[in-house]
Coordinates of C-alpha atoms and ligand atoms in Angstrom, one line a residue:
M1 CA 72.6 75.6 111.9
A2 CA 74.9 72.9 113.1
Y3 CA 78.6 73.5 113.0
R4 CA 81.3 70.8 112.8
V5 CA 84.5 71.4 114.7
L6 CA 87.6 69.3 114.3
I7 CA 90.0 69.2 117.2
S8 CA 93.1 67.7 115.7
D9 CA 95.6 68.0 118.6
P10 CA 95.0 67.1 122.3
L11 CA 93.3 69.9 124.1
S12 CA 92.2 70.1 127.7
E13 CA 88.8 68.4 128.2
E14 CA 87.8 71.1 130.8
G15 CA 88.9 73.8 128.4
I16 CA 86.7 72.7 125.5
K17 CA 83.6 72.5 127.6
P18 CA 82.2 75.7 126.2
L19 CA 82.2 74.0 122.8
I20 CA 80.8 70.7 124.1
E21 CA 78.0 72.5 125.8
K22 CA 76.8 74.2 122.6
E23 CA 73.9 72.2 121.1
N24 CA 74.6 73.4 117.6
I25 CA 78.2 72.3 117.6
E26 CA 79.3 68.8 116.7
I27 CA 82.9 68.0 117.7
V28 CA 85.2 65.4 116.2
R29 CA 88.2 65.0 118.6
N30 CA 91.6 63.7 117.8
P31 CA 90.6 61.3 115.0
G32 CA 94.3 60.4 114.6
W33 CA 94.3 61.5 111.0
D34 CA 97.6 61.7 109.2
E35 CA 98.3 64.5 106.7
T36 CA 96.5 62.6 103.9
A37 CA 93.4 61.7 106.0
L38 CA 93.3 65.3 107.2
L39 CA 93.4 66.6 103.7
E40 CA 90.6 64.1 102.7
N41 CA 88.3 65.1 105.6
I42 CA 88.9 68.8 106.2
D43 CA 86.1 69.9 103.9
Q44 CA 83.5 68.6 106.4
F45 CA 84.4 71.1 109.1
D46 CA 83.5 74.7 109.9
A47 CA 86.3 75.2 112.5
L48 CA 89.6 73.6 113.2
L49 CA 91.3 73.7 116.7
V50 CA 95.0 72.9 116.9
R51 CA 98.0 73.2 119.2
S52 CA 101.4 73.1 117.5
Q53 CA 101.5 69.6 116.1
T54 CA 98.9 69.9 113.3
Q55 CA 100.5 71.7 110.3
V56 CA 97.8 73.9 108.8
T57 CA 99.3 74.2 105.4
R58 CA 98.1 76.0 102.2
P59 CA 97.0 72.7 100.5
L60 CA 94.9 71.9 103.6
L61 CA 93.4 75.4 103.8
E62 CA 92.6 75.3 100.0
K63 CA 90.8 72.0 100.4
A64 CA 88.8 73.3 103.4
A65 CA 85.7 74.5 101.6
R66 CA 83.6 74.9 104.7
L67 CA 86.3 76.1 107.1
K68 CA 85.7 79.5 108.6
I69 CA 88.1 79.6 111.5
V70 CA 91.3 78.0 112.8
G71 CA 91.8 78.3 116.5
R72 CA 95.3 77.9 117.9
A73 CA 95.3 76.9 121.6
G74 CA 98.5 78.7 122.4
V75 CA 100.6 81.6 121.1
G76 CA 102.8 80.6 118.2
V77 CA 101.1 80.4 114.8
D78 CA 104.1 79.3 112.8
N79 CA 102.4 76.0 112.1
I80 CA 99.6 77.8 110.3
D81 CA 100.0 79.3 106.8
L82 CA 98.5 82.7 107.6
D83 CA 98.7 84.1 104.1
A84 CA 96.8 81.1 102.8
A85 CA 94.2 81.4 105.6
T86 CA 93.7 85.1 104.8
E87 CA 93.5 84.5 101.0
N88 CA 90.8 81.8 101.6
G89 CA 88.8 84.0 104.0
I90 CA 89.6 81.9 107.0
I91 CA 90.1 83.7 110.3
V92 CA 92.9 82.5 112.6
V93 CA 92.6 83.1 116.3
N94 CA 95.0 82.2 119.1
A95 CA 95.2 82.3 122.9
P96 CA 98.1 84.6 123.5
N97 CA 97.8 85.1 127.2
G98 CA 96.9 81.7 128.7
N99 CA 100.3 80.1 128.7
T100 CA 102.6 83.1 129.4
N101 CA 103.0 82.1 133.1
S102 CA 103.7 78.5 132.3
A103 CA 106.2 79.2 129.6
A104 CA 108.0 81.7 131.8
E105 CA 108.1 79.2 134.7
H106 CA 109.4 76.5 132.4
T107 CA 112.2 78.9 131.2
V108 CA 113.2 79.6 134.7
A109 CA 113.2 75.8 135.5
M110 CA 115.4 75.3 132.4
I111 CA 117.8 78.0 133.6
M112 CA 118.0 76.4 137.0
A113 CA 118.4 73.0 135.6
L114 CA 121.3 74.2 133.4
S115 CA 123.0 76.2 136.2
R116 CA 122.9 73.2 138.6
N117 CA 123.2 70.3 136.2
I118 CA 120.0 68.8 137.7
P119 CA 119.0 66.6 134.8
Q120 CA 122.5 65.3 134.3
A121 CA 123.0 64.6 138.0
Y122 CA 119.6 62.9 138.2
H123 CA 120.5 60.7 135.2
A124 CA 123.8 59.7 136.7
L125 CA 122.3 58.9 140.1
K126 CA 119.6 56.7 138.4
Q127 CA 122.6 54.9 136.8
K128 CA 123.8 54.4 140.4
Q129 CA 126.6 57.0 140.1
W130 CA 127.1 59.2 143.2
D131 CA 129.2 61.8 141.5
R132 CA 129.4 65.2 143.3
K133 CA 132.5 66.6 141.5
R134 CA 131.2 66.4 138.0
F135 CA 128.0 68.3 138.7
V136 CA 129.4 71.5 140.4
G137 CA 127.2 74.3 139.2
V138 CA 127.1 78.1 139.2
E139 CA 124.9 80.5 141.1
L140 CA 122.5 82.8 139.3
K141 CA 123.0 85.6 141.8
Q142 CA 125.0 88.5 140.2
K143 CA 125.0 86.8 136.9
T144 CA 123.5 88.6 133.8
L145 CA 120.6 87.2 132.0
G146 CA 120.3 88.4 128.4
V147 CA 116.8 88.3 127.1
V148 CA 116.1 88.5 123.3
G149 CA 112.5 89.4 122.8
L150 CA 110.8 91.1 125.7
G151 CA 107.1 90.4 125.0
R152 CA 104.7 88.7 127.4
I153 CA 107.0 85.7 128.3
G154 CA 110.3 87.5 128.0
A155 CA 109.1 90.1 130.5
E156 CA 107.8 87.5 132.9
V157 CA 111.2 85.7 132.7
A158 CA 113.0 89.0 133.4
K159 CA 110.8 89.6 136.5
R160 CA 111.6 86.1 137.8
A161 CA 115.3 86.5 137.1
K162 CA 115.3 89.7 139.2
G163 CA 113.9 87.5 142.0
Q164 CA 117.1 85.4 141.6
R165 CA 119.1 88.5 142.0
M166 CA 120.3 88.4 138.4
S167 CA 120.9 91.5 136.3
V168 CA 118.8 91.5 133.2
I169 CA 119.6 93.1 129.9
A170 CA 117.1 92.8 127.1
Y171 CA 116.7 93.5 123.4
D172 CA 113.4 94.0 121.8
P173 CA 112.7 96.5 119.0
F174 CA 109.6 97.6 121.0
L175 CA 111.3 97.9 124.3
T176 CA 111.3 101.5 125.6
D177 CA 113.5 102.9 128.4
E178 CA 110.4 103.5 130.4
K179 CA 109.4 99.8 130.3
A180 CA 112.9 98.7 131.0
D181 CA 113.0 101.1 134.0
Q182 CA 109.6 99.8 135.2
L183 CA 111.0 96.2 135.1
G184 CA 114.3 97.3 136.7
I185 CA 116.3 95.9 133.7
K186 CA 118.6 97.4 131.2
R187 CA 117.7 98.0 127.5
G188 CA 120.4 97.0 125.1
T189 CA 121.1 96.3 121.4
L190 CA 121.1 92.7 120.3
E191 CA 124.9 92.8 120.2
E192 CA 125.0 94.2 123.8
V193 CA 122.7 91.5 125.0
L194 CA 124.7 88.8 123.3
R195 CA 128.0 90.2 124.6
S196 CA 126.9 90.6 128.2
G197 CA 124.7 87.6 129.0
D198 CA 126.0 84.8 131.2
F199 CA 122.7 83.1 130.3
I200 CA 120.9 84.1 127.1
T201 CA 117.3 83.2 126.6
V202 CA 115.3 83.9 123.5
H203 CA 111.5 84.8 123.5
T204 CA 110.7 86.0 120.0
P205 CA 108.3 84.5 117.6
L206 CA 109.8 82.4 114.8
L207 CA 109.7 84.8 111.8
K208 CA 111.8 85.3 108.6
E209 CA 113.7 87.9 110.6
T210 CA 114.3 85.7 113.7
K211 CA 115.1 82.5 111.9
H212 CA 118.7 81.6 113.0
L213 CA 118.9 84.9 114.8
I214 CA 121.3 83.1 117.1
N215 CA 123.8 81.8 114.6
A216 CA 127.6 81.2 114.4
Q217 CA 128.3 84.9 114.3
A218 CA 126.1 85.5 117.3
F219 CA 127.9 82.8 119.3
E220 CA 131.2 84.5 118.4
L221 CA 130.0 87.7 120.2
M222 CA 129.1 85.8 123.4
K223 CA 131.1 85.4 126.5
D224 CA 133.1 82.2 126.8
G225 CA 131.1 79.7 128.9
V226 CA 127.7 81.3 128.1
Q227 CA 124.6 79.2 128.6
I228 CA 121.7 79.3 126.2
V229 CA 118.0 78.8 126.6
N230 CA 115.3 78.4 124.0
C231 CA 111.7 77.9 125.2
A232 CA 110.3 80.0 122.4
R233 CA 110.6 78.3 119.0
G234 CA 112.9 75.9 117.3
G235 CA 114.8 77.7 114.4
I236 CA 115.5 80.9 116.3
I237 CA 118.8 79.3 117.3
D238 CA 120.7 77.6 114.5
E239 CA 121.1 74.0 115.9
D240 CA 124.2 73.2 113.9
A241 CA 125.9 76.4 115.0
L242 CA 124.9 75.6 118.6
Y243 CA 126.3 72.1 118.4
D244 CA 129.6 73.5 117.1
A245 CA 129.7 76.2 119.8
I246 CA 129.2 73.6 122.5
V247 CA 131.8 71.2 121.1
S248 CA 134.3 74.1 120.8
G249 CA 133.7 75.0 124.5
K250 CA 132.4 78.5 123.7
V251 CA 128.9 77.5 125.0
A252 CA 128.9 75.7 128.3
G253 CA 125.4 74.5 128.2
A254 CA 122.1 74.8 126.4
A255 CA 118.5 74.1 127.6
L256 CA 116.1 73.5 124.8
D257 CA 112.4 73.0 124.9
V258 CA 111.7 73.6 121.2
F259 CA 113.4 72.4 118.0
E260 CA 113.6 73.0 114.3
Q261 CA 111.9 69.7 113.6
E262 CA 109.5 68.3 116.1
P263 CA 109.2 65.6 117.4
F264 CA 113.0 65.9 118.0
T265 CA 114.5 62.6 119.1
E266 CA 117.4 61.9 116.7
H267 CA 119.9 64.8 116.7
K268 CA 123.5 65.2 117.4
L269 CA 122.6 67.9 120.0
L270 CA 121.0 65.2 122.1
T271 CA 124.3 63.3 122.3
L272 CA 125.9 66.2 124.2
P273 CA 125.9 66.0 128.0
E274 CA 125.8 69.9 128.1
V275 CA 122.4 69.9 126.5
V276 CA 119.3 69.8 128.7
A277 CA 116.1 69.2 126.7
T278 CA 112.3 68.8 127.1
P279 CA 109.8 67.9 124.5
H280 CA 108.1 71.3 124.0
L281 CA 106.6 71.4 127.5
G282 CA 106.7 75.1 128.0
A283 CA 102.9 75.4 128.0
S284 CA 102.2 72.0 129.3
T285 CA 100.6 72.7 132.6
V286 CA 97.1 71.8 133.6
E287 CA 96.4 75.5 134.2
A288 CA 97.7 76.8 130.9
Q289 CA 96.1 74.1 128.8
E290 CA 92.8 74.7 130.4
I291 CA 93.0 78.5 129.9
V292 CA 94.2 78.4 126.2
A293 CA 91.5 75.8 125.3
I294 CA 88.8 77.9 127.0
D295 CA 90.0 81.1 125.4
V296 CA 90.2 79.6 121.9
S297 CA 86.8 77.8 122.3
H298 CA 85.1 81.0 123.3
D299 CA 86.6 82.8 120.3
V300 CA 85.4 80.0 118.0
I301 CA 81.9 80.2 119.4
R302 CA 81.9 84.0 119.2
F303 CA 82.9 83.8 115.6
L304 CA 80.4 81.1 114.6
E305 CA 77.7 83.3 116.3
G306 CA 78.7 86.3 114.2
K307 CA 80.3 88.2 117.0
A308 CA 83.7 89.9 117.1
V309 CA 86.6 87.6 118.2
R310 CA 89.0 88.6 120.9
H311 CA 92.3 87.4 119.6
P312 CA 92.4 87.5 115.8
V313 CA 95.8 86.8 114.2
N314 CA 95.1 87.7 110.6
L315 CA 92.9 90.7 111.3
P316 CA 93.9 93.7 113.3
S317 CA 92.9 93.3 116.9
I318 CA 90.6 96.1 118.1
P319 CA 90.0 96.9 121.8
S320 CA 86.5 95.7 122.8
E321 CA 85.4 99.3 123.7
S322 CA 86.2 100.5 120.2
M323 CA 84.7 97.4 118.6
H324 CA 81.5 98.1 120.5
Q325 CA 81.4 101.6 119.0
I326 CA 82.0 100.6 115.4
E327 CA 80.1 97.3 115.2
P328 CA 76.7 98.9 114.4
Y329 CA 78.3 100.5 111.3
F330 CA 79.3 97.1 109.7
Y331 CA 75.8 96.5 108.3
L332 CA 75.4 100.0 107.0
A333 CA 78.8 99.9 105.3
E334 CA 78.2 96.5 103.6
K335 CA 74.8 97.7 102.3
L336 CA 76.3 100.9 101.0
G337 CA 79.0 98.9 99.3
T338 CA 76.5 96.6 97.6
F339 CA 74.3 99.6 96.7
I340 CA 77.1 101.5 95.0
I341 CA 78.5 98.6 93.0
D342 CA 75.0 97.9 91.6
L343 CA 74.6 101.6 90.9
A344 CA 77.9 101.8 89.1
N345 CA 77.0 98.7 87.2
E346 CA 80.5 98.3 85.8
V347 CA 83.9 97.0 86.8
I348 CA 85.5 99.7 89.0
Q349 CA 89.1 100.5 89.8
D350 CA 89.0 102.8 92.8
I351 CA 87.1 102.8 96.1
R352 CA 87.2 105.9 98.4
I353 CA 85.5 105.9 101.7
T354 CA 85.1 109.0 103.8
Y355 CA 84.1 108.9 107.5
S356 CA 82.5 112.1 108.8
G357 CA 81.4 113.4 112.1
E358 CA 81.9 111.1 115.1
L359 CA 83.1 108.3 112.8
S360 CA 86.2 110.4 112.0
E361 CA 87.4 109.7 115.6
M362 CA 86.9 106.0 115.5
E363 CA 89.0 103.0 114.4
T364 CA 87.2 102.4 111.1
G365 CA 89.4 99.6 109.5
P366 CA 86.8 97.0 110.1
V367 CA 84.0 99.3 108.7
T368 CA 86.1 99.7 105.5
R369 CA 86.4 95.9 105.3
S370 CA 82.6 95.6 105.5
A371 CA 82.2 98.2 102.7
V372 CA 84.7 96.4 100.5
K373 CA 83.1 93.1 101.3
G374 CA 79.7 94.5 100.2
I375 CA 81.3 95.7 96.9
L376 CA 83.2 92.5 96.1
K377 CA 80.3 90.2 96.9
R378 CA 78.9 91.3 93.5
Y379 CA 82.1 90.0 91.8
L380 CA 83.0 87.1 94.0
G381 CA 79.9 85.9 95.8
S382 CA 80.0 84.5 99.3
R383 CA 83.7 83.6 99.2
V384 CA 84.5 87.2 100.2
N385 CA 84.4 88.0 103.9
D386 CA 85.9 90.4 106.4
V387 CA 89.2 88.4 106.5
N388 CA 90.0 88.4 102.8
A389 CA 88.1 91.5 101.5
L390 CA 91.1 93.8 101.4
F391 CA 93.4 91.0 100.1
L392 CA 90.9 90.2 97.3
A393 CA 90.4 93.9 96.4
D394 CA 94.2 94.2 96.1
R395 CA 94.4 91.1 94.0
K396 CA 91.7 92.5 91.7
G397 CA 93.8 95.6 91.3
L398 CA 91.3 97.8 93.2
T399 CA 92.7 100.7 95.2
V400 CA 90.9 101.3 98.5
S401 CA 91.5 104.5 100.4
E402 CA 90.0 106.0 103.6
S403 CA 89.7 109.6 104.6
R404 CA 88.0 111.3 107.5
T405 CA 86.6 114.7 108.2
S406 CA 85.1 116.0 111.4
A407 CA 82.6 118.0 109.4
Q408 CA 79.1 116.7 110.3
K409 CA 77.4 117.6 107.0
G410 CA 74.0 117.6 108.8
F411 CA 74.6 114.1 110.3
T412 CA 76.3 113.1 113.5
N413 CA 77.9 110.3 111.5
L414 CA 78.2 109.7 107.8
I415 CA 79.9 107.1 105.6
T416 CA 80.4 108.2 102.0
I417 CA 81.6 105.7 99.4
E418 CA 82.8 106.8 96.0
V419 CA 83.7 104.3 93.3
T420 CA 85.3 105.1 90.0
G421 CA 85.1 103.0 86.9
P422 CA 85.5 103.7 83.1
S423 CA 82.2 105.7 83.0
G424 CA 83.1 108.0 85.9
T425 CA 82.6 108.3 89.7
R426 CA 79.4 107.3 91.6
K427 CA 78.7 108.2 95.2
V428 CA 76.5 107.0 97.9
A429 CA 76.3 108.0 101.6
G430 CA 74.6 106.6 104.7
T431 CA 74.2 107.2 108.3
L432 CA 73.1 105.5 111.5
L433 CA 70.1 107.3 113.0
N434 CA 69.2 106.8 116.6
G435 CA 66.1 104.6 116.7
L436 CA 65.9 104.3 112.9
G437 CA 69.1 102.4 112.3
A438 CA 70.9 102.4 108.9
R439 CA 69.7 105.0 106.4
L440 CA 70.7 105.7 102.9
V441 CA 70.9 109.5 102.6
R442 CA 72.7 110.4 99.4
V443 CA 72.8 108.9 95.9
D444 CA 75.4 110.9 93.9
E445 CA 74.5 114.5 94.6
Y446 CA 70.9 113.8 95.4
R447 CA 69.3 113.7 98.9
V448 CA 67.2 110.6 99.8
D449 CA 66.2 109.0 103.0
T450 CA 65.5 105.3 103.1
T451 CA 66.5 102.0 104.7
P452 CA 69.1 100.3 102.5
E453 CA 67.3 97.0 102.2
G454 CA 65.4 94.9 99.8
H455 CA 64.7 95.6 96.1
M456 CA 65.4 99.1 94.9
V457 CA 65.4 101.0 91.6
V458 CA 67.4 104.1 90.9
I459 CA 66.1 106.1 87.9
Q460 CA 67.9 109.0 86.5
H461 CA 65.6 111.3 84.5
I462 CA 64.9 114.8 83.4
D463 CA 62.6 116.8 85.7
Q464 CA 59.5 117.2 83.6
P465 CA 55.8 117.1 84.4
G466 CA 54.2 113.6 84.0
V467 CA 57.4 111.5 84.4
I468 CA 56.5 110.2 87.8
G469 CA 53.0 109.2 86.7
R470 CA 54.3 107.5 83.6
M471 CA 56.8 105.7 85.7
G472 CA 54.1 104.5 88.1
S473 CA 52.1 103.1 85.2
A474 CA 55.1 101.4 83.7
F475 CA 55.7 99.5 86.9
A476 CA 52.0 98.7 87.3
Q477 CA 52.1 97.2 83.8
H478 CA 54.7 94.9 84.9
D479 CA 52.8 94.1 88.0
I480 CA 55.4 95.5 90.3
N481 CA 54.2 97.2 93.4
I482 CA 56.1 100.4 94.4
A483 CA 56.5 100.5 98.2
T484 CA 58.2 103.9 98.5
M485 CA 59.3 106.6 96.0
Q486 CA 61.6 109.5 96.6
V487 CA 62.5 112.2 94.1
D488 CA 65.2 114.8 94.1
R489 CA 66.5 117.1 91.4
S490 CA 69.4 119.4 90.6
G491 CA 67.0 122.2 89.7
V492 CA 63.7 122.8 87.9
G493 CA 63.8 121.0 84.5
G494 CA 67.3 119.6 85.2
N495 CA 68.6 116.2 86.1
A496 CA 66.7 114.3 88.6
I497 CA 66.6 111.0 90.4
M498 CA 63.9 108.7 91.6
L499 CA 64.7 106.1 94.2
L500 CA 62.0 103.4 94.5
T501 CA 61.7 100.5 96.8
I502 CA 59.7 97.7 95.1
D503 CA 58.3 94.5 96.4
R504 CA 60.2 92.2 94.1
H505 CA 63.3 92.1 91.9
L506 CA 63.0 94.1 88.7
E507 CA 63.7 91.7 85.9
D508 CA 65.9 92.7 83.0
E509 CA 63.1 92.7 80.5
A510 CA 60.9 95.1 82.5
L511 CA 64.0 97.3 83.2
A512 CA 64.8 97.5 79.5
E513 CA 61.3 98.6 78.7
I514 CA 61.1 101.2 81.4
A515 CA 64.5 102.6 80.3
L516 CA 63.0 103.3 76.9
L517 CA 60.5 105.8 78.2
D518 CA 61.0 109.5 77.3
E519 CA 63.0 111.6 79.7
I520 CA 64.6 108.5 81.3
K521 CA 68.4 108.5 81.3
S522 CA 69.1 105.3 83.2
V523 CA 67.3 102.6 85.2
T524 CA 69.3 100.6 87.7
A525 CA 68.0 97.7 89.7
I526 CA 69.6 97.2 93.1
D527 CA 69.0 94.2 95.3
L528 CA 70.3 94.5 98.9
Ligands
LIG1 P1 105.0 88.1 122.4 O1 104.5 88.4 121.1 O2 104.3 88.6 123.6 O3 106.5 88.5 122.5 C1 107.4 88.4 121.4 C2 108.4 89.5 121.4 O4 109.4 89.3 120.5 C3 107.7 90.8 121.0 O5 107.9 91.8 122.1 C4 108.5 91.3 119.8 O6 108.7 92.7 119.7 C5 109.8 90.5 120.0 N1 110.6 90.4 118.8 C6 110.1 90.1 117.5 N2 111.1 90.1 116.7 C7 112.3 90.3 117.4 C8 113.6 90.4 117.1 N3 114.1 90.2 115.8 N4 114.5 90.6 118.1 C9 114.1 90.8 119.3 N5 112.8 90.8 119.7 C10 111.9 90.5 118.7 O7 105.1 86.5 122.5 P2 105.1 85.6 123.8 O8 103.8 85.2 124.2 O9 106.0 86.2 124.7 O10 105.8 84.3 123.1 C11 107.2 84.3 122.8 C12 107.6 83.0 122.1 O11 107.4 81.9 123.0 C13 106.8 82.7 120.9 O12 107.7 82.2 119.9 C14 105.8 81.6 121.3 O13 105.4 80.8 120.3 C15 106.7 80.9 122.3 N6 106.0 80.0 123.2 C16 106.5 78.8 123.5 C17 105.9 78.0 124.4 C18 106.4 76.6 124.7 O14 105.7 75.7 124.9 N7 107.7 76.4 124.7 C19 104.8 78.4 125.1 C20 104.3 79.7 124.8 C21 104.9 80.5 123.9
LIG2 C1 102.7 78.2 122.1 O1 103.2 78.8 121.2 O2 101.7 78.5 122.7 C2 103.4 77.0 122.6 O3 104.4 76.5 121.8 C3 102.6 76.0 123.3 C4 102.0 74.9 122.6 O4 102.1 74.7 121.4 O5 101.3 74.1 123.2

């Protein structure tokens, strides 16, 4: 199958080579579409690759009927409506590691530019002014750098600041004393960082919680003459408050790579000589652009080939070792999900999944998603997938719960799914057998052993002589070949079950006739 990939922001030619080299991928690069043209054309694409310019909005994602994946060549995904992507079953992947070094180096360059007035002096000299007095700077040595957000980039900036003989104090909700000690820095509260930094640099994502984190009150806490750096995201610093703080003299200078509205060319901040600015260049190095484009291209290819992606943003990320262990269970879980919803044959309210044996030790979240996908497919068709399965279950009012037990119950691994609807609870269990693959091993309380595939029929009946023969004849009358048949019962003359695999779908008419036979309590057709 040929996939169409739209690359709507400039990406490194070298970096997208993995995509170009794939014969089944057709790429449309930088068609220069504005928002309206993008909306008009997005439904022709299976994958969309962006940097930070393209706004991947809810209306765009809702129009993107074919779109399966959005790849962000970079870290920040604030230009992508993640909720809308999840709701529409579109996976978002990013390239979180490729530009860390470049962004950290750019931050250091901005700190140096600020401390020594390099851009201002350069500008004056270009205007033929040889002015040495105006551009006296300050040393970094023995100054304190306050870092807000000590993730990948913040930590790299801290290491480099140590190289400049600065003291570093950082605030990050996830920063431990151990990590701070390792880096040779101090851990502080946000207030401590704001109060003690001679230079303050922010490295958080832009979130509801970090929007205007550095506002007028934050500036109040800072030292007089503090210098501010933002190479993370516009909006973390309140630009109006920053302007006022510079004009009032509280802030001596600011170096900004990112802005609340980009492109950013008309703003009062740009009129201030104390402001050093670059047009979102933190990740703009040949190296970073190549790595992020390669990383994201590989993840897009992996996804289109049905493999697990490395850097999912709207799905929990699972280490590849754990993914390797659980991947074989996806198929089994999805089949069990579809089996049980056909068996229940009614709208259910509650799904409970139990993982037993070696599965109880594993990261089973993705297996649960596969099971829920198998169930919901019956209600929602192909629009349900791993990305939106739990979201859609929640929206349908279904509760999904997981439990685990180390008890092996005769199997080294066992997935049991129970669903409850108005008529009661139904149960199914399956296992992965070495060499035999997925096996269905329980239907309600009955033992069976078959591959969960193809056309199946579950018949609940009373255990009496002749039932099996009559059943065989009934199927023959409808010209349906029975491939396999298994029977189990609660006890002699009690409730019993027949599980048949048949060579074609059992039509409603035949099913209704078979259900009329004596001793038959129910007949359910299941197509996996
Ligand atoms: P990261 O996820 O590794 O680190 C972000 C850190 O911020 C995390 O440790 C997190 O715990 C912390 N954090 C979150 N909320 C916080 C809060 N309220 N207070 C303090 N800390 C908080 O991300 P990263 O790769 O280091 O990227 C950091 C930022 O830099 C992102 O906004 C990213 O988009 C941006 N970025 C910009 C450029 C550029 O071109 N200028 C390039 C790369 C990344
Ligand atoms: C990022 O978040 O990765 C950066 O802003 C870089 C970019 O958009 O190119």
